[in-house]
PDB file of C-alpha atoms in Angstrom:
ATOM      1  CA  MET Q   1     269.127 144.299 168.893  1.00  0.00           C
ATOM      2  CA  LYS Q   2     267.002 141.202 169.584  1.00  0.00           C
ATOM      3  CA  LYS Q   3     269.073 140.437 172.671  1.00  0.00           C
ATOM      4  CA  CYS Q   4     268.494 143.959 173.966  1.00  0.00           C
ATOM      5  CA  LEU Q   5     264.726 143.695 173.482  1.00  0.00           C
ATOM      6  CA  LEU Q   6     264.688 140.272 175.108  1.00  0.00           C
ATOM      7  CA  LEU Q   7     266.649 141.613 178.080  1.00  0.00           C
ATOM      8  CA  ILE Q   8     264.246 144.547 178.490  1.00  0.00           C
ATOM      9  CA  ALA Q   9     261.215 142.243 178.306  1.00  0.00           C
ATOM     10  CA  PHE Q  10     262.706 139.817 180.842  1.00  0.00           C
ATOM     11  CA  SER Q  11     263.608 142.667 183.214  1.00  0.00           C
ATOM     12  CA  THR Q  12     260.100 144.104 183.029  1.00  0.00           C
ATOM     13  CA  VAL Q  13     258.494 140.744 183.793  1.00  0.00           C
ATOM     14  CA  PHE Q  14     260.924 140.089 186.655  1.00  0.00           C
ATOM     15  CA  LEU Q  15     260.330 143.500 188.250  1.00  0.00           C
ATOM     16  CA  THR Q  16     256.555 143.150 187.902  1.00  0.00           C
ATOM     17  CA  PHE Q  17     256.507 139.783 189.665  1.00  0.00           C
ATOM     18  CA  THR Q  18     258.916 141.038 192.321  1.00  0.00           C
ATOM     19  CA  SER Q  19     256.744 144.065 193.137  1.00  0.00           C
ATOM     20  CA  PHE Q  20     253.566 141.940 193.313  1.00  0.00           C
ATOM     21  CA  GLY Q  21     255.389 139.550 195.624  1.00  0.00           C
ATOM     22  CA  GLN Q  22     256.303 142.433 197.903  1.00  0.00           C
ATOM     23  CA  VAL Q  23     252.649 143.561 198.011  1.00  0.00           C
ATOM     24  CA  TYR Q  24     251.509 140.068 198.992  1.00  0.00           C
ATOM     25  CA  GLU Q  25     254.208 139.831 201.661  1.00  0.00           C
ATOM     26  CA  LYS Q  26     253.301 143.213 203.120  1.00  0.00           C
ATOM     27  CA  ILE Q  27     249.593 142.372 203.292  1.00  0.00           C
ATOM     28  CA  TYR Q  28     250.386 138.941 204.749  1.00  0.00           C
ATOM     29  CA  ASP Q  29     252.584 140.469 207.457  1.00  0.00           C
ATOM     30  CA  LEU Q  30     249.919 143.029 208.408  1.00  0.00           C
ATOM     31  CA  SER Q  31     247.076 140.496 208.534  1.00  0.00           C
ATOM     32  CA  SER Q  32     245.517 138.453 211.290  1.00  0.00           C
ATOM     33  CA  SER Q  33     246.141 134.703 211.435  1.00  0.00           C
ATOM     34  CA  GLU Q  34     242.650 134.149 209.978  1.00  0.00           C
ATOM     35  CA  VAL Q  35     243.507 136.203 206.872  1.00  0.00           C
ATOM     36  CA  GLN Q  36     246.950 134.574 206.628  1.00  0.00           C
ATOM     37  CA  ASN Q  37     245.342 131.111 206.716  1.00  0.00           C
ATOM     38  CA  HIS Q  38     242.911 132.191 203.978  1.00  0.00           C
ATOM     39  CA  MET Q  39     245.784 133.483 201.824  1.00  0.00           C
ATOM     40  CA  ASN Q  40     247.701 130.218 202.386  1.00  0.00           C
ATOM     41  CA  GLN Q  41     244.635 128.208 201.333  1.00  0.00           C
ATOM     42  CA  ASN Q  42     244.274 130.352 198.194  1.00  0.00           C
ATOM     43  CA  LYS Q  43     247.896 129.588 197.320  1.00  0.00           C
ATOM     44  CA  VAL Q  44     247.371 125.843 197.819  1.00  0.00           C
ATOM     45  CA  SER Q  45     244.167 126.011 195.728  1.00  0.00           C
ATOM     46  CA  GLY Q  46     246.004 127.728 192.892  1.00  0.00           C
ATOM     47  CA  VAL Q  47     243.933 130.921 192.903  1.00  0.00           C
ATOM     48  CA  ASP Q  48     245.153 134.487 193.334  1.00  0.00           C
ATOM     49  CA  ILE Q  49     246.449 134.775 196.883  1.00  0.00           C
ATOM     50  CA  LEU Q  50     244.298 137.839 197.650  1.00  0.00           C
ATOM     51  CA  THR Q  51     241.002 136.334 196.435  1.00  0.00           C
ATOM     52  CA  GLY Q  52     238.347 137.009 199.071  1.00  0.00           C
ATOM     53  CA  VAL Q  53     240.551 139.361 201.110  1.00  0.00           C
ATOM     54  CA  ARG Q  54     239.213 142.860 201.817  1.00  0.00           C
ATOM     55  CA  ALA Q  55     241.042 145.983 202.905  1.00  0.00           C
ATOM     56  CA  HIS Q  56     239.610 148.640 205.212  1.00  0.00           C
ATOM     57  CA  HIS Q  57     241.547 151.886 204.656  1.00  0.00           C
ATOM     58  CA  VAL Q  58     241.418 155.013 206.789  1.00  0.00           C
ATOM     59  CA  ILE Q  59     243.095 157.819 204.860  1.00  0.00           C
ATOM     60  CA  GLY Q  60     243.905 161.428 205.746  1.00  0.00           C
ATOM     61  CA  LEU Q  61     243.871 163.785 202.758  1.00  0.00           C
ATOM     62  CA  ALA Q  62     245.121 167.264 201.859  1.00  0.00           C
ATOM     63  CA  GLY Q  63     244.639 169.375 198.749  1.00  0.00           C
ATOM     64  CA  ILE Q  64     241.162 168.111 197.942  1.00  0.00           C
ATOM     65  CA  GLY Q  65     238.885 171.049 197.171  1.00  0.00           C
ATOM     66  CA  VAL Q  66     235.264 170.994 196.043  1.00  0.00           C
ATOM     67  CA  SER Q  67     236.017 170.169 192.390  1.00  0.00           C
ATOM     68  CA  GLN Q  68     238.616 167.545 193.325  1.00  0.00           C
ATOM     69  CA  LYS Q  69     236.178 166.005 195.816  1.00  0.00           C
ATOM     70  CA  SER Q  70     233.634 165.335 193.082  1.00  0.00           C
ATOM     71  CA  ALA Q  71     236.342 163.963 190.803  1.00  0.00           C
ATOM     72  CA  LEU Q  72     237.673 161.685 193.571  1.00  0.00           C
ATOM     73  CA  GLU Q  73     234.175 160.392 194.282  1.00  0.00           C
ATOM     74  CA  ALA Q  74     233.726 159.638 190.563  1.00  0.00           C
ATOM     75  CA  LEU Q  75     237.091 157.824 190.360  1.00  0.00           C
ATOM     76  CA  LEU Q  76     236.287 155.697 193.404  1.00  0.00           C
ATOM     77  CA  THR Q  77     232.734 154.954 192.241  1.00  0.00           C
ATOM     78  CA  ASN Q  78     234.018 153.747 188.874  1.00  0.00           C
ATOM     79  CA  ASP Q  79     236.867 151.594 190.249  1.00  0.00           C
ATOM     80  CA  SER Q  80     235.784 147.945 190.318  1.00  0.00           C
ATOM     81  CA  ARG Q  81     238.140 147.203 193.241  1.00  0.00           C
ATOM     82  CA  VAL Q  82     236.337 149.682 195.520  1.00  0.00           C
ATOM     83  CA  ILE Q  83     233.465 148.185 197.509  1.00  0.00           C
ATOM     84  CA  SER Q  84     232.348 151.300 199.384  1.00  0.00           C
ATOM     85  CA  PHE Q  85     233.686 154.611 200.664  1.00  0.00           C
ATOM     86  CA  VAL Q  86     232.816 157.611 202.804  1.00  0.00           C
ATOM     87  CA  LEU Q  87     234.541 160.900 202.029  1.00  0.00           C
ATOM     88  CA  SER Q  88     234.259 163.646 204.653  1.00  0.00           C
ATOM     89  CA  GLU Q  89     232.429 166.863 203.762  1.00  0.00           C
ATOM     90  CA  ASP Q  90     235.635 168.886 203.897  1.00  0.00           C
ATOM     91  CA  GLY Q  91     237.607 166.328 201.859  1.00  0.00           C
ATOM     92  CA  THR Q  92     240.208 165.718 204.569  1.00  0.00           C
ATOM     93  CA  SER Q  93     239.427 162.081 205.375  1.00  0.00           C
ATOM     94  CA  LEU Q  94     238.312 158.969 203.557  1.00  0.00           C
ATOM     95  CA  VAL Q  95     237.181 155.587 204.827  1.00  0.00           C
ATOM     96  CA  LEU Q  96     237.440 153.057 202.028  1.00  0.00           C
ATOM     97  CA  GLU Q  97     236.483 149.383 201.802  1.00  0.00           C
ATOM     98  CA  SER Q  98     238.116 147.607 198.857  1.00  0.00           C
ATOM     99  CA  GLN Q  99     239.521 144.408 197.520  1.00  0.00           C
ATOM    100  CA  ALA Q 100     242.985 143.882 199.011  1.00  0.00           C
ATOM    101  CA  VAL Q 101     244.630 144.401 195.614  1.00  0.00           C
ATOM    102  CA  PHE Q 102     243.765 148.115 195.889  1.00  0.00           C
ATOM    103  CA  THR Q 103     246.852 149.276 197.795  1.00  0.00           C
ATOM    104  CA  LYS Q 104     247.983 152.558 199.314  1.00  0.00           C
ATOM    105  CA  GLU Q 105     250.376 153.056 196.404  1.00  0.00           C
ATOM    106  CA  GLU Q 106     247.586 152.619 193.861  1.00  0.00           C
ATOM    107  CA  PHE Q 107     245.417 155.076 195.766  1.00  0.00           C
ATOM    108  CA  GLN Q 108     248.279 157.592 195.849  1.00  0.00           C
ATOM    109  CA  THR Q 109     248.687 157.261 192.083  1.00  0.00           C
ATOM    110  CA  LEU Q 110     244.972 157.893 191.629  1.00  0.00           C
ATOM    111  CA  LEU Q 111     245.152 160.879 193.969  1.00  0.00           C
ATOM    112  CA  GLN Q 112     248.097 162.442 192.091  1.00  0.00           C
ATOM    113  CA  SER Q 113     245.835 163.133 189.125  1.00  0.00           C
ATOM    114  CA  LEU Q 114     243.842 165.423 191.458  1.00  0.00           C
ATOM    115  CA  ASN Q 115     246.914 167.076 193.028  1.00  0.00           C
ATOM    116  CA  GLY Q 116     245.944 165.677 196.411  1.00  0.00           C
ATOM    117  CA  THR Q 117     248.223 164.113 198.995  1.00  0.00           C
ATOM    118  CA  VAL Q 118     247.887 161.450 201.668  1.00  0.00           C
ATOM    119  CA  THR Q 119     248.512 162.855 205.165  1.00  0.00           C
ATOM    120  CA  GLY Q 120     247.778 159.699 207.111  1.00  0.00           C
ATOM    121  CA  TYR Q 121     247.097 156.064 206.325  1.00  0.00           C
ATOM    122  CA  ALA Q 122     246.065 152.883 208.111  1.00  0.00           C
ATOM    123  CA  ALA Q 123     244.752 149.600 206.720  1.00  0.00           C
ATOM    124  CA  GLU Q 124     243.307 146.416 208.161  1.00  0.00           C
ATOM    125  CA  TYR Q 125     242.621 143.250 206.220  1.00  0.00           C
ATOM    126  CA  SER Q 126     239.738 140.797 206.614  1.00  0.00           C
ATOM    127  CA  ILE Q 127     237.933 138.006 204.785  1.00  0.00           C
TER     128      ILE Q 127
END
């Protein structure tokens, strides 16, 4: 029984670190050399690799009505990773400035609670 619990705990930790590593790699690959150099310096300094890195998201949306629009605005306003955002009047597009740790996948999870979907997505990273 103890071995089973230990195996489950180890697997969870391994998968968590693996998925974070994939996020860092993806952001690194999509970034300019200036952002890559900053991430490399963060690694050498022993701080979180994404410290000081910002993401500029342009997101197409579907399924966001009036009530969902207000709820989405509240969720984004209360998320400490979000720096600023502009949601279109009709709820079909969102421009979002955030810390780089706020990924497309995390936004999609947030959007699922509102029954909305992402119809288009682009991101750029800066420092």
